[in-house]
Amino acid sequence: MASKSKVQIIQPSTDLRKRAVNFKTGFGVILSPQETQKLQLVVEKSSDQFTRQIGEKLKALREEFGALEDGEAPPLRLVERVVADALEIKGLGGTFKFPLLTQIAKSLHDYATQIREPNAWNTVIVGHHIDALYVVLAQRITGLGGRIEAELLKALRAASTKFK
């Protein structure tokens, strides 16, 4: 029988705390309600910039995938860009109240990451993911959406599994 071990919490040194937290102009380790409110305001003000930047990335990806001929595989450099952009969207979507965007980006990232030798199916599946991300962003669908959005996400994941 395994013995239960006790968890020991080691407090960071004062030097480490000073490096992690700016006591003069920054926030403390434990946020007060006022500090939390200030941080929320910063995120809300950054939301428009986030939407604009991600919209530009998605527009560029749509154009590049749209320029591919029917049945043409995407070049590996484009797949690598999709991986990087999807990771960025996945990481930031929830911060700006777009959890559905995060879920679709995760599906895209997981799919694109496993592509070693691009084929025509990759163009189709990645293209559908990009279109879905674009619609969520353009319609500013915050939250997880409804039944239709859940079915779309399920379909994207199924297609990603079926057409590797």
Short mmCIF file of C-alpha atoms in Angstrom, two decimals, residues 41-153:
data_model
loop_
_atom_site.label_atom_id
_atom_site.label_comp_id
_atom_site.label_asym_id
_atom_site.label_seq_id
_atom_site.Cartn_x
_atom_site.Cartn_y
_atom_site.Cartn_z
CA LEU A 41 -10.87 46.72 -18.72
CA VAL A 42 -7.50 46.20 -20.40
CA VAL A 43 -8.73 42.93 -21.93
CA GLU A 44 -11.96 44.56 -23.14
CA LYS A 45 -10.05 47.45 -24.73
CA SER A 46 -7.76 44.94 -26.45
CA SER A 47 -10.68 42.89 -27.79
CA ASP A 48 -11.17 45.04 -30.90
CA GLN A 49 -7.47 44.85 -31.71
CA PHE A 50 -7.54 41.07 -31.24
CA THR A 51 -10.57 40.75 -33.53
CA ARG A 52 -8.91 42.89 -36.20
CA GLN A 53 -5.56 41.06 -36.07
CA ILE A 54 -7.11 37.58 -36.15
CA GLY A 55 -9.47 38.69 -38.91
CA GLU A 56 -6.50 39.79 -41.01
CA LYS A 57 -4.73 36.45 -40.44
CA LEU A 58 -7.85 34.50 -41.40
CA LYS A 59 -8.45 36.64 -44.47
CA ALA A 60 -4.87 36.04 -45.67
CA LEU A 61 -5.21 32.28 -45.07
CA ARG A 62 -8.54 32.19 -46.92
CA GLU A 63 -6.95 33.98 -49.87
CA GLU A 64 -3.99 31.59 -50.00
CA PHE A 65 -6.17 28.50 -49.75
CA GLY A 66 -8.61 30.01 -52.26
CA ALA A 67 -5.76 30.45 -54.74
CA LEU A 68 -5.04 26.72 -54.73
CA GLU A 69 -6.41 24.79 -57.69
CA ASP A 70 -9.13 22.18 -57.10
CA GLY A 71 -7.43 19.03 -55.90
CA GLU A 72 -4.15 20.82 -55.15
CA ALA A 73 -2.34 20.09 -51.90
CA PRO A 74 -1.23 23.07 -49.83
CA PRO A 75 2.52 23.68 -49.70
CA LEU A 76 4.13 22.58 -46.44
CA ARG A 77 5.10 26.19 -45.59
CA LEU A 78 1.39 27.12 -45.68
CA VAL A 79 0.51 24.20 -43.43
CA GLU A 80 3.20 25.35 -40.98
CA ARG A 81 1.67 28.85 -41.01
CA VAL A 82 -1.76 27.35 -40.29
CA VAL A 83 -0.29 25.50 -37.31
CA ALA A 84 1.21 28.71 -35.91
CA ASP A 85 -1.89 30.85 -36.51
CA ALA A 86 -4.24 28.20 -35.10
CA LEU A 87 -2.10 27.95 -31.98
CA GLU A 88 -2.27 31.73 -31.49
CA ILE A 89 -6.04 31.81 -31.97
CA LYS A 90 -6.50 28.81 -29.69
CA GLY A 91 -4.47 30.48 -26.96
CA LEU A 92 -6.18 33.87 -27.12
CA GLY A 93 -9.79 33.07 -28.02
CA GLY A 94 -10.97 32.37 -24.49
CA THR A 95 -9.26 35.47 -23.12
CA PHE A 96 -11.39 37.62 -25.39
CA LYS A 97 -14.62 35.68 -24.70
CA PHE A 98 -14.51 33.55 -27.86
CA PRO A 99 -14.37 29.99 -26.47
CA LEU A 100 -15.93 28.60 -29.66
CA LEU A 101 -13.11 30.21 -31.62
CA THR A 102 -10.68 28.47 -29.28
CA GLN A 103 -12.34 25.08 -29.82
CA ILE A 104 -12.34 25.39 -33.60
CA ALA A 105 -8.73 26.61 -33.57
CA LYS A 106 -7.79 23.64 -31.39
CA SER A 107 -9.39 21.28 -33.89
CA LEU A 108 -7.50 23.01 -36.72
CA HIS A 109 -4.22 22.99 -34.81
CA ASP A 110 -4.55 19.29 -33.93
CA TYR A 111 -5.33 18.45 -37.56
CA ALA A 112 -2.66 20.60 -39.19
CA THR A 113 0.04 19.47 -36.75
CA GLN A 114 -0.21 15.88 -37.95
CA ILE A 115 0.14 16.77 -41.66
CA ARG A 116 3.50 15.52 -42.92
CA GLU A 117 2.82 15.15 -46.64
CA PRO A 118 0.02 17.55 -47.63
CA ASN A 119 -2.74 16.28 -49.90
CA ALA A 120 -5.93 17.63 -51.48
CA TRP A 121 -8.06 16.60 -48.47
CA ASN A 122 -5.91 18.81 -46.27
CA THR A 123 -6.86 21.79 -48.43
CA VAL A 124 -10.55 21.05 -47.98
CA ILE A 125 -10.49 20.32 -44.23
CA VAL A 126 -8.23 23.26 -43.36
CA GLY A 127 -10.33 25.51 -45.58
CA HIS A 128 -13.52 24.56 -43.74
CA HIS A 129 -11.86 25.24 -40.39
CA ILE A 130 -10.67 28.65 -41.57
CA ASP A 131 -14.14 29.51 -42.87
CA ALA A 132 -15.70 28.48 -39.54
CA LEU A 133 -13.20 30.61 -37.60
CA TYR A 134 -13.89 33.54 -39.90
CA VAL A 135 -17.67 33.28 -39.40
CA VAL A 136 -17.38 33.06 -35.61
CA LEU A 137 -15.14 36.12 -35.57
CA ALA A 138 -17.17 38.12 -38.11
CA GLN A 139 -20.44 37.37 -36.32
CA ARG A 140 -18.75 37.97 -32.96
CA ILE A 141 -20.15 34.74 -31.57
CA THR A 142 -19.09 34.81 -27.95
CA GLY A 143 -19.73 31.91 -25.68
CA LEU A 144 -20.05 28.41 -27.06
CA GLY A 145 -22.85 29.23 -29.48
CA GLY A 146 -25.87 26.97 -29.82
CA ARG A 147 -26.87 23.66 -31.32
CA ILE A 148 -25.75 24.58 -34.85
CA GLU A 149 -22.28 25.62 -33.67
CA ALA A 150 -21.93 22.40 -31.64
CA GLU A 151 -22.87 20.33 -34.71
CA LEU A 152 -20.40 22.27 -36.86
CA LEU A 153 -17.58 21.63 -34.39
#
